[in-house]
Amino acid sequence: MEHYAIAIDGPAASGKSTAAKGVAKALSFLYVDTGAMYRAFTLLMLEKGKDCASREDALSLLPSLEIEEDEKGRIYLFGKDVSSRVREDDVSKNVSLACAHKEVREKMVEIQRKMASTRSVVMDGRDIGTVVLPNATLKIYQVASVEARAKRRYEENLQKGFSKESLEEIKQDIEQRDKIDSTRANSPLKQAEDAILLDTSDLTIEEEIHEILVLFHKKVGEETWKHLVPSH
Ligand code: DC
């Protein structure tokens, strides 16, 4: 059976994961949150008292690493569910450092490709369209203004109790992360040539999901669409 892949890349807090989850649900595809994998690895480094900026420290933890993601997008580190823990401030502040090491990225890309090899997926991250799944059926590069992103993350944190950071602090964190993610040497955040740019600053989540589904429908054509979404 043919497998489809929707790659959604973009900067921090651009609403990728909520949209990706909604799209995956509508199409019955597997949702893969690649950021959560880098976050889980960062958590491991912190728990082991390692320096996230040190390549040597990162390498020492890679050989035995066990990271898994389940159907619901929950993330497991050595079998333990760390889905909430990886959203906390210490992980958020260090993840850009830990994920920049070439070997860490290679290991994660291997796991991600394996997940997409057996099922249709909606995968979100920074390098999905450019590196992980260069042949994805549809590539979206999702952007939103820093203000819109900071506001979304602030409201999400308030609701979920992940962080007590002010709106201004979150804005600064996002700007800092954007800078590190887009200037790093290994797989920097950038729009794939064949990705469609989607500015979500003024879109609701429902509008965003709808937009991506319309683009996917156009890509695969009516026959495949009807097969995937029989009720439409
Ligand atoms: O999407 P997120 O905020 O959970 O991502 C956490 C960090 O992981 C972010 O700073 C960038 C990095 N990341 C990456 O380098 N490549 C990916 N495919 C996904 C995330």
XYZ file of N, CA and C and ligand atoms in Angstrom:
716
model
N 0.843 -1.209 0.000
C 0.000 0.000 0.000
C 0.869 1.247 0.000
N 0.412 2.231 -0.725
C 1.203 3.467 -0.788
C 1.126 4.251 0.528
N 2.275 4.812 0.914
C 2.297 5.653 2.106
C 2.438 7.113 1.714
N 1.751 7.963 2.466
C 1.834 9.402 2.212
C 2.523 10.072 3.389
N 3.131 11.208 3.103
C 3.777 11.945 4.192
C 3.519 13.435 4.018
N 3.121 14.058 5.112
C 2.980 15.517 5.116
C 4.048 16.051 6.065
N 4.926 16.890 5.535
C 6.006 17.465 6.335
C 5.627 18.896 6.698
N 5.669 19.190 7.993
C 5.357 20.559 8.419
C 6.558 21.105 9.189
N 7.228 22.059 8.595
C 8.368 22.673 9.259
C 8.058 24.130 9.553
N 8.839 24.679 10.464
C 8.678 26.095 10.778
C 9.300 26.408 12.109
N 9.384 27.703 12.426
C 10.032 28.115 13.675
C 9.234 27.746 14.922
N 9.856 27.949 16.078
C 9.244 27.598 17.365
C 7.887 28.273 17.557
N 6.964 27.506 18.124
C 5.648 28.018 18.511
C 4.840 28.616 17.361
N 5.052 28.104 16.138
C 4.267 28.620 15.013
C 2.948 27.864 14.870
N 2.651 26.988 15.835
C 1.378 26.271 15.825
C 1.438 24.976 15.044
N 2.637 24.530 14.760
C 2.793 23.330 13.921
C 2.149 22.095 14.538
N 2.429 21.866 15.828
C 2.002 20.583 16.389
C 0.486 20.463 16.480
N -0.191 21.534 16.869
C -1.655 21.455 16.962
C -2.261 21.216 15.584
N -1.724 21.939 14.585
C -2.244 21.762 13.229
C -1.928 20.359 12.722
N -0.683 19.915 12.970
C -0.261 18.597 12.475
C -1.132 17.495 13.084
N -1.429 17.625 14.370
C -2.275 16.627 15.039
C -3.661 16.579 14.403
N -4.223 17.748 14.142
C -5.565 17.832 13.542
C -5.596 17.226 12.150
N -4.558 17.496 11.373
C -4.487 16.965 10.011
C -4.347 15.436 10.069
N -3.485 14.963 10.988
C -3.266 13.517 11.122
C -4.571 12.822 11.496
N -5.322 13.454 12.380
C -6.595 12.862 12.820
C -7.574 12.777 11.645
N -7.672 13.858 10.888
C -8.620 13.898 9.767
C -8.302 12.827 8.728
N -7.014 12.514 8.563
C -6.622 11.567 7.515
C -6.315 10.161 8.055
N -6.404 10.011 9.384
C -6.003 8.759 10.058
C -4.541 8.413 9.778
N -3.693 9.429 9.755
C -2.254 9.223 9.607
C -1.638 9.258 11.003
N -0.401 8.764 11.096
C 0.320 8.833 12.362
C 0.924 10.235 12.516
N 0.739 10.825 13.688
C 1.363 12.126 13.949
C 2.715 11.897 14.615
N 3.764 12.524 14.085
C 5.091 12.374 14.686
C 5.636 13.758 15.054
N 5.835 13.948 16.344
C 6.358 15.213 16.871
C 7.871 15.054 17.041
N 8.637 15.546 16.061
C 10.087 15.302 16.127
C 10.766 16.188 17.179
N 10.170 17.356 17.440
C 10.732 18.232 18.478
C 10.761 17.526 19.829
N 9.722 16.721 20.099
C 9.641 16.004 21.379
C 10.805 15.023 21.523
N 11.266 14.480 20.395
C 12.406 13.546 20.458
C 13.680 14.282 20.870
N 13.899 15.457 20.263
C 15.081 16.242 20.643
C 14.952 16.716 22.091
N 13.735 16.998 22.502
C 13.510 17.411 23.888
C 13.822 16.263 24.855
N 13.417 15.053 24.491
C 13.672 13.901 25.367
C 15.172 13.661 25.501
N 15.897 13.817 24.413
C 17.343 13.632 24.481
C 17.963 14.716 25.377
N 17.456 15.938 25.254
C 17.951 17.052 26.081
C 17.699 16.757 27.554
N 16.513 16.231 27.846
C 16.188 15.874 29.230
C 17.190 14.856 29.767
N 17.517 13.884 28.941
C 18.475 12.867 29.369
C 19.829 13.517 29.696
N 20.262 14.432 28.831
C 21.540 15.108 29.082
C 21.504 15.865 30.411
N 20.398 16.544 30.660
C 20.284 17.315 31.905
C 20.262 16.386 33.115
N 19.505 15.306 32.986
C 19.411 14.368 34.122
C 20.757 13.731 34.444
N 21.574 13.551 33.423
C 22.891 12.933 33.630
C 23.948 13.974 33.986
N 23.520 15.231 34.149
C 24.465 16.292 34.514
C 25.437 16.643 33.399
N 25.014 16.435 32.138
C 25.900 16.705 31.004
C 25.736 18.148 30.519
N 26.746 18.591 29.763
C 26.722 19.925 29.171
C 26.109 19.800 27.764
N 24.944 20.405 27.568
C 24.233 20.227 26.293
C 25.009 20.772 25.097
N 25.906 21.708 25.343
C 26.683 22.289 24.244
C 27.860 21.388 23.849
N 28.161 20.399 24.686
C 29.337 19.562 24.424
C 28.998 18.360 23.540
N 29.682 18.293 22.406
C 29.456 17.188 21.470
C 29.882 15.874 22.111
N 30.984 15.941 22.822
C 31.506 14.739 23.473
C 30.488 14.196 24.479
N 29.908 15.087 25.277
C 28.893 14.683 26.250
C 27.691 14.055 25.536
N 27.265 14.694 24.443
C 26.103 14.176 23.699
C 26.414 12.786 23.154
N 27.597 12.630 22.574
C 27.985 11.349 21.983
C 28.004 10.222 23.004
N 28.376 10.559 24.241
C 28.482 9.519 25.271
C 27.122 8.901 25.582
N 26.043 9.614 25.287
C 24.704 9.104 25.621
C 23.979 8.445 24.434
N 24.522 8.635 23.243
C 23.799 8.152 22.057
C 23.711 6.629 21.897
N 24.797 5.900 22.137
C 24.746 4.461 21.817
C 23.618 3.683 22.493
N 23.320 4.032 23.747
C 22.309 3.236 24.449
C 20.921 3.892 24.428
N 20.812 5.003 23.702
C 19.568 5.788 23.743
C 18.328 5.015 23.292
N 17.265 5.121 24.075
C 15.985 4.508 23.678
C 14.898 5.566 23.741
N 14.484 6.041 22.574
C 13.409 7.034 22.500
C 12.297 6.463 21.631
N 11.082 6.540 22.127
C 9.943 6.031 21.347
C 8.789 7.017 21.413
N 7.985 7.011 20.366
C 6.793 7.847 20.377
C 5.611 6.940 20.078
N 4.489 7.135 20.786
C 3.369 6.234 20.514
C 2.350 6.883 19.585
N 1.282 6.181 19.331
C 0.230 6.620 18.410
C -0.359 7.977 18.785
N -0.343 8.261 20.076
C -0.960 9.514 20.530
C 0.053 10.649 20.594
N 1.270 10.404 20.116
C 2.298 11.444 20.139
C 2.965 11.581 21.496
N 2.763 10.596 22.373
C 3.446 10.658 23.678
C 4.874 10.156 23.509
N 5.779 10.760 24.281
C 7.190 10.447 24.088
C 7.763 9.708 25.301
N 8.525 8.659 25.012
C 9.070 7.797 26.068
C 10.594 7.770 26.014
N 11.208 7.954 27.168
C 12.659 7.883 27.283
C 12.971 6.664 28.146
N 13.642 5.687 27.580
C 13.889 4.413 28.264
C 12.591 3.867 28.878
N 11.517 3.943 28.095
C 10.246 3.372 28.516
C 9.412 4.248 29.440
N 9.968 5.377 29.878
C 9.214 6.235 30.803
C 8.561 7.385 30.029
N 7.287 7.623 30.311
C 6.564 8.702 29.630
C 7.057 10.059 30.139
N 7.722 10.822 29.256
C 8.267 12.127 29.654
C 7.586 13.275 28.891
N 6.395 13.006 28.349
C 5.714 13.974 27.484
C 5.513 15.351 28.131
N 5.139 15.372 29.404
C 4.940 16.665 30.064
C 6.276 17.246 30.510
N 7.107 16.379 31.044
C 8.401 16.829 31.570
C 9.225 17.575 30.513
N 9.179 17.104 29.254
C 10.018 17.723 28.216
C 9.559 19.118 27.790
N 8.386 19.537 28.314
C 7.898 20.891 27.982
C 8.366 21.919 29.003
N 9.032 21.473 30.046
C 9.419 22.412 31.106
C 10.586 23.298 30.662
N 10.745 24.419 31.414
C 11.691 25.464 31.015
C 13.134 24.999 30.806
N 13.631 24.133 31.729
C 15.042 23.735 31.616
C 15.300 23.022 30.288
N 14.351 22.202 29.863
C 14.502 21.501 28.585
C 14.379 22.495 27.425
N 13.358 23.366 27.472
C 13.144 24.337 26.393
C 14.371 25.222 26.188
N 15.008 25.577 27.274
C 16.155 26.487 27.170
C 17.409 25.802 26.626
N 17.497 24.491 26.753
C 18.715 23.777 26.347
C 18.587 22.973 25.062
N 17.358 22.808 24.582
C 17.162 21.885 23.453
C 17.870 22.337 22.176
N 17.931 23.634 21.926
C 18.595 24.106 20.703
C 20.075 23.735 20.694
N 20.669 23.654 21.880
C 22.088 23.287 21.980
C 22.251 21.784 21.738
N 21.452 20.996 22.458
C 21.598 19.534 22.374
C 21.276 19.005 20.974
N 20.323 19.641 20.295
C 19.893 19.105 18.992
C 20.801 19.546 17.847
N 21.782 20.376 18.133
C 22.621 20.890 17.047
C 23.755 19.933 16.676
N 24.020 18.919 17.509
C 25.124 18.001 17.219
C 24.764 17.053 16.074
N 25.679 16.950 15.130
C 25.435 16.178 13.910
C 24.985 14.742 14.202
N 25.674 14.076 15.120
C 25.379 12.669 15.394
C 24.026 12.485 16.071
N 23.650 13.487 16.879
C 22.323 13.438 17.521
C 21.265 13.505 16.427
N 21.465 14.397 15.481
C 20.492 14.552 14.398
C 20.416 13.285 13.546
N 21.558 12.698 13.259
C 21.556 11.484 12.435
C 20.751 10.371 13.104
N 20.931 10.244 14.395
C 20.214 9.201 15.136
C 18.693 9.453 15.091
N 18.306 10.702 15.303
C 16.867 11.027 15.304
C 16.255 10.848 13.914
N 17.007 11.266 12.904
C 16.508 11.146 11.525
C 16.268 9.670 11.193
N 17.154 8.821 11.656
C 17.010 7.381 11.423
C 15.695 6.873 12.037
N 15.448 7.267 13.288
C 14.206 6.832 13.962
C 12.987 7.377 13.208
N 13.068 8.656 12.804
C 11.923 9.294 12.134
C 11.617 8.654 10.783
N 12.664 8.366 10.036
C 12.448 7.738 8.715
C 11.824 6.362 8.873
N 12.257 5.665 9.915
C 11.699 4.327 10.162
C 10.197 4.435 10.421
N 9.807 5.442 11.207
C 8.385 5.605 11.517
C 7.573 5.883 10.258
N 8.168 6.639 9.327
C 7.436 7.004 8.104
C 7.505 5.913 7.043
N 8.303 4.864 7.286
C 8.468 3.847 6.248
C 7.333 2.823 6.248
N 6.615 2.739 7.363
C 5.584 1.708 7.440
C 4.165 2.263 7.461
N 4.059 3.612 7.605
C 2.714 4.212 7.711
C 2.693 5.582 7.070
N 1.508 6.073 6.767
C 1.382 7.462 6.339
C 1.505 8.343 7.570
N 2.239 9.429 7.434
C 2.511 10.268 8.605
C 2.290 11.747 8.328
N 2.036 12.468 9.417
C 2.160 13.920 9.418
C 3.278 14.171 10.418
N 4.374 14.715 9.936
C 5.540 14.881 10.804
C 5.880 16.359 10.907
N 6.051 16.849 12.131
C 6.431 18.262 12.238
C 7.801 18.425 12.877
N 8.476 19.504 12.467
C 9.827 19.738 12.971
C 10.468 20.939 12.320
N 11.783 20.820 12.057
C 12.514 21.923 11.437
C 13.149 21.506 10.107
N 13.412 20.197 9.980
C 14.169 19.694 8.827
C 13.442 18.544 8.143
N 12.139 18.471 8.320
C 11.413 17.308 7.770
C 11.392 17.357 6.238
N 11.005 18.506 5.682
C 10.942 18.622 4.218
C 12.310 18.672 3.562
N 13.302 19.169 4.292
C 14.631 19.329 3.693
C 15.508 18.093 3.856
N 15.414 17.410 5.008
C 16.351 16.313 5.298
C 15.658 14.964 5.555
N 14.685 14.955 6.460
C 14.121 13.678 6.913
C 13.307 13.011 5.803
N 12.362 13.751 5.227
C 11.488 13.180 4.195
C 11.493 14.057 2.940
N 12.608 14.055 2.214
C 12.690 14.946 1.046
C 11.653 14.622 -0.028
N 11.094 13.393 0.008
C 10.080 13.026 -0.995
C 8.661 13.087 -0.442
N 8.459 13.840 0.620
C 7.127 13.942 1.227
C 6.094 14.355 0.187
N 4.880 13.856 0.339
C 3.801 14.164 -0.603
C 3.507 15.669 -0.607
N 3.481 16.239 0.594
C 3.190 17.675 0.736
C 4.129 18.254 1.772
N 4.717 19.401 1.452
C 5.603 20.084 2.404
C 5.047 21.463 2.710
N 4.891 21.722 3.994
C 4.393 23.029 4.430
C 5.499 23.709 5.223
N 5.720 24.963 4.950
C 6.629 25.742 5.796
C 5.765 26.797 6.478
N 5.567 26.567 7.770
C 4.592 27.365 8.511
C 5.281 28.481 9.302
N 4.828 29.690 9.089
C 5.414 30.813 9.834
C 4.306 31.612 10.516
N 4.699 32.403 11.508
C 3.777 33.336 12.160
C 4.655 34.406 12.801
N 4.104 35.583 13.017
C 4.901 36.656 13.606
C 5.381 36.243 14.998
N 6.488 36.844 15.459
C 7.004 36.522 16.799
C 5.943 36.837 17.847
N 5.228 37.943 17.648
C 4.185 38.343 18.608
C 3.094 37.278 18.701
N 2.638 36.826 17.555
C 1.561 35.811 17.547
C 2.053 34.522 18.196
N 3.291 34.147 17.921
C 3.832 32.894 18.474
C 4.007 32.985 19.983
N 4.533 34.143 20.458
C 4.754 34.311 21.904
C 3.417 34.257 22.640
N 2.411 34.875 22.049
C 1.093 34.909 22.673
C 0.516 33.490 22.775
N 0.664 32.724 21.700
C 0.147 31.341 21.709
C 0.850 30.507 22.772
N 2.181 30.621 22.818
C 2.938 29.805 23.781
C 2.592 30.220 25.218
N 2.417 31.531 25.425
C 2.090 32.043 26.757
C 0.745 31.473 27.219
N -0.237 31.520 26.319
C -1.570 31.014 26.676
C -1.554 29.502 26.905
N -0.769 28.804 26.104
C -0.652 27.355 26.259
C -0.012 27.025 27.616
N 1.040 27.763 27.960
C 1.717 27.538 29.241
C 0.785 27.789 30.423
N 0.023 28.875 30.315
C -0.923 29.209 31.389
C -1.912 28.077 31.594
N -2.432 27.607 30.476
C -3.448 26.562 30.488
C -2.897 25.241 31.031
N -1.666 24.910 30.612
C -1.117 23.605 30.980
C -0.183 23.660 32.176
N 0.131 24.864 32.645
C 0.978 25.018 33.825
C 2.425 24.604 33.602
N 2.897 24.677 32.330
C 4.273 24.258 32.036
C 5.301 25.258 32.548
N 4.958 26.553 32.522
C 5.983 27.558 32.762
C 5.370 28.821 33.345
N 6.178 29.564 34.097
C 5.668 30.810 34.674
C 6.302 32.017 33.995
N 6.859 31.809 32.823
C 7.534 32.905 32.125
C 6.539 33.966 31.652
N 7.000 35.247 31.669
C 6.154 36.340 31.184
C 6.130 36.303 29.654
N 5.189 37.059 29.092
C 5.058 37.132 27.636
C 6.364 37.632 27.020
N 6.953 38.636 27.652
C 8.208 39.219 27.138
C 9.347 38.190 27.177
N 9.421 37.426 28.273
C 10.475 36.400 28.380
C 10.296 35.332 27.293
N 9.056 34.952 27.076
C 8.782 33.941 26.051
C 9.185 34.468 24.678
N 8.877 35.742 24.439
C 9.220 36.349 23.150
C 10.742 36.307 22.938
N 11.464 36.634 23.998
C 12.931 36.618 23.885
C 13.465 35.200 23.661
N 12.880 34.238 24.377
C 13.272 32.827 24.193
C 13.047 32.384 22.752
N 11.885 32.754 22.207
C 11.542 32.349 20.843
C 12.531 32.960 19.848
N 12.841 34.249 20.046
C 13.784 34.914 19.139
C 15.156 34.249 19.207
N 15.541 33.910 20.429
C 16.841 33.268 20.644
C 16.880 31.896 19.970
N 15.772 31.140 20.132
C 15.709 29.797 19.546
C 15.683 29.851 18.022
N 14.931 30.809 17.484
C 14.876 30.993 16.022
C 16.286 31.199 15.493
N 17.037 32.028 16.226
C 18.375 32.380 15.774
C 19.281 31.133 15.783
N 19.264 30.403 16.878
C 20.128 29.212 16.959
C 19.693 28.175 15.920
N 18.365 27.925 15.829
C 17.859 26.884 14.913
C 18.162 27.208 13.442
N 18.130 28.502 13.090
C 18.295 28.813 11.669
C 19.739 29.122 11.280
N 20.627 29.210 12.266
C 22.025 29.494 11.902
C 22.965 28.326 12.207
N 22.427 27.235 12.769
C 23.312 26.115 13.088
C 23.851 25.466 11.802
N 25.000 24.797 11.966
C 25.662 24.216 10.787
C 24.906 22.992 10.254
N 24.355 22.171 11.155
C 23.721 20.917 10.731
C 22.208 21.060 10.566
N 21.732 20.829 9.356
C 20.293 20.909 9.051
C 19.611 22.137 9.658
N 20.046 23.329 9.298
C 19.387 24.517 9.856
C 17.934 24.612 9.393
N 17.141 25.352 10.172
C 15.742 25.559 9.798
C 15.697 26.406 8.534
N 15.162 25.849 7.483
C 14.945 26.650 6.264
C 13.842 26.023 5.426
N 13.250 26.869 4.591
C 12.134 26.383 3.774
C 12.663 25.518 2.634
N 12.107 24.318 2.479
C 12.488 23.483 1.343
C 12.004 24.177 0.071
N 12.734 23.967 -1.021
C 12.383 24.654 -2.271
C 10.952 24.364 -2.706
N 10.520 23.130 -2.479
C 9.184 22.748 -2.926
C 8.139 22.804 -1.802
N 8.467 23.522 -0.717
C 7.486 23.646 0.378
C 6.559 24.841 0.130
N 5.340 24.711 0.615
C 4.370 25.801 0.462
C 4.390 26.644 1.731
N 4.550 27.945 1.560
C 4.628 28.851 2.709
C 3.221 29.147 3.235
N 3.048 28.945 4.545
C 1.736 29.190 5.148
C 1.918 30.126 6.347
N 1.390 31.342 6.231
C 1.501 32.291 7.343
C 0.248 32.157 8.199
N 0.445 31.727 9.455
C -0.711 31.421 10.296
C -0.982 32.505 11.343
N -0.303 33.663 11.213
C -0.467 34.731 12.235
C -1.937 35.042 12.491
N -2.726 35.095 11.418
C -4.125 35.483 11.582
C -5.097 34.337 11.354
N -4.613 33.117 11.431
C -5.509 31.971 11.214
C -5.841 31.292 12.541
N -7.052 30.804 12.657
C -7.375 29.960 13.814
C -6.825 28.562 13.496
N -6.773 27.712 14.521
C -6.278 26.350 14.312
C -7.141 25.625 13.278
N -8.457 25.808 13.372
C -9.361 25.120 12.432
C -9.078 25.566 10.993
N -8.833 26.861 10.817
C -8.550 27.382 9.471
C -7.234 26.809 8.941
N -6.272 26.703 9.876
C -4.962 26.179 9.506
C -5.079 24.718 9.038
N -5.802 23.925 9.822
C -5.986 22.506 9.486
C -6.691 22.390 8.135
N -7.731 23.187 7.959
C -8.495 23.166 6.721
C -7.591 23.487 5.525
N -6.791 24.530 5.698
C -5.872 24.970 4.638
C -4.927 23.835 4.214
N -4.362 23.140 5.207
C -3.404 22.068 4.914
C -4.120 20.894 4.230
N -5.341 20.594 4.697
C -6.098 19.497 4.074
C -6.444 19.830 2.622
N -6.782 21.086 2.360
C -7.094 21.496 0.987
C -5.851 21.324 0.102
N -4.709 21.712 0.628
C -3.457 21.586 -0.143
C -3.127 20.113 -0.415
N -3.375 19.278 0.591
C -3.099 17.837 0.434
C -4.056 17.238 -0.605
N -5.305 17.614 -0.504
C -6.332 17.159 -1.454
C -5.893 17.485 -2.888
N -5.430 18.718 -3.083
C -4.970 19.153 -4.411
C -3.798 18.311 -4.879
N -2.893 18.000 -3.970
C -1.681 17.230 -4.316
C -2.009 15.814 -4.749
N -2.878 15.131 -3.956
C -3.098 13.701 -4.231
C -4.211 13.439 -5.240
N -5.062 14.460 -5.453
C -6.153 14.288 -6.409
C -7.382 13.653 -5.777
N -8.490 13.723 -6.540
C -9.797 13.347 -6.023
C -9.911 11.863 -5.628
N -9.369 10.989 -6.470
C -9.512 9.550 -6.219
C -8.898 9.140 -4.886
N -7.631 9.544 -4.686
C -6.917 9.192 -3.454
C -7.596 9.847 -2.259
N -7.994 11.092 -2.441
C -8.651 11.821 -1.349
C -9.907 11.085 -0.887
N -10.712 10.658 -1.847
C -11.979 9.966 -1.504
C -11.696 8.659 -0.777
N -10.604 8.030 -1.176
C -10.200 6.773 -0.549
C -9.754 7.016 0.899
N -9.018 8.107 1.101
C -8.480 8.393 2.435
C -9.531 8.968 3.377
N -10.420 9.791 2.806
C -11.439 10.455 3.640
C -12.809 10.148 3.047
N -13.299 8.926 3.262
C -14.525 8.475 2.599
C -15.746 9.361 2.884
N -15.768 10.003 4.046
C -16.983 10.761 4.396
C -17.082 12.083 3.643
N -15.981 12.550 2.972
C -16.028 13.847 2.295
C -16.581 13.734 0.888
O 9.127 22.024 18.047
P 9.784 22.120 19.421
O 9.755 23.504 19.983
O 9.292 21.104 20.391
O 11.333 21.777 19.121
C 12.274 21.739 20.126
C 13.661 22.032 19.563
O 14.103 20.946 18.771
C 13.782 23.288 18.723
O 14.662 24.225 19.326
C 14.371 22.857 17.417
C 14.685 21.413 17.559
N 14.180 20.602 16.474
C 15.039 20.329 15.435
O 16.167 20.816 15.429
N 14.646 19.530 14.419
C 13.409 19.002 14.406
N 13.054 18.206 13.406
C 12.503 19.289 15.454
C 12.926 20.099 16.473
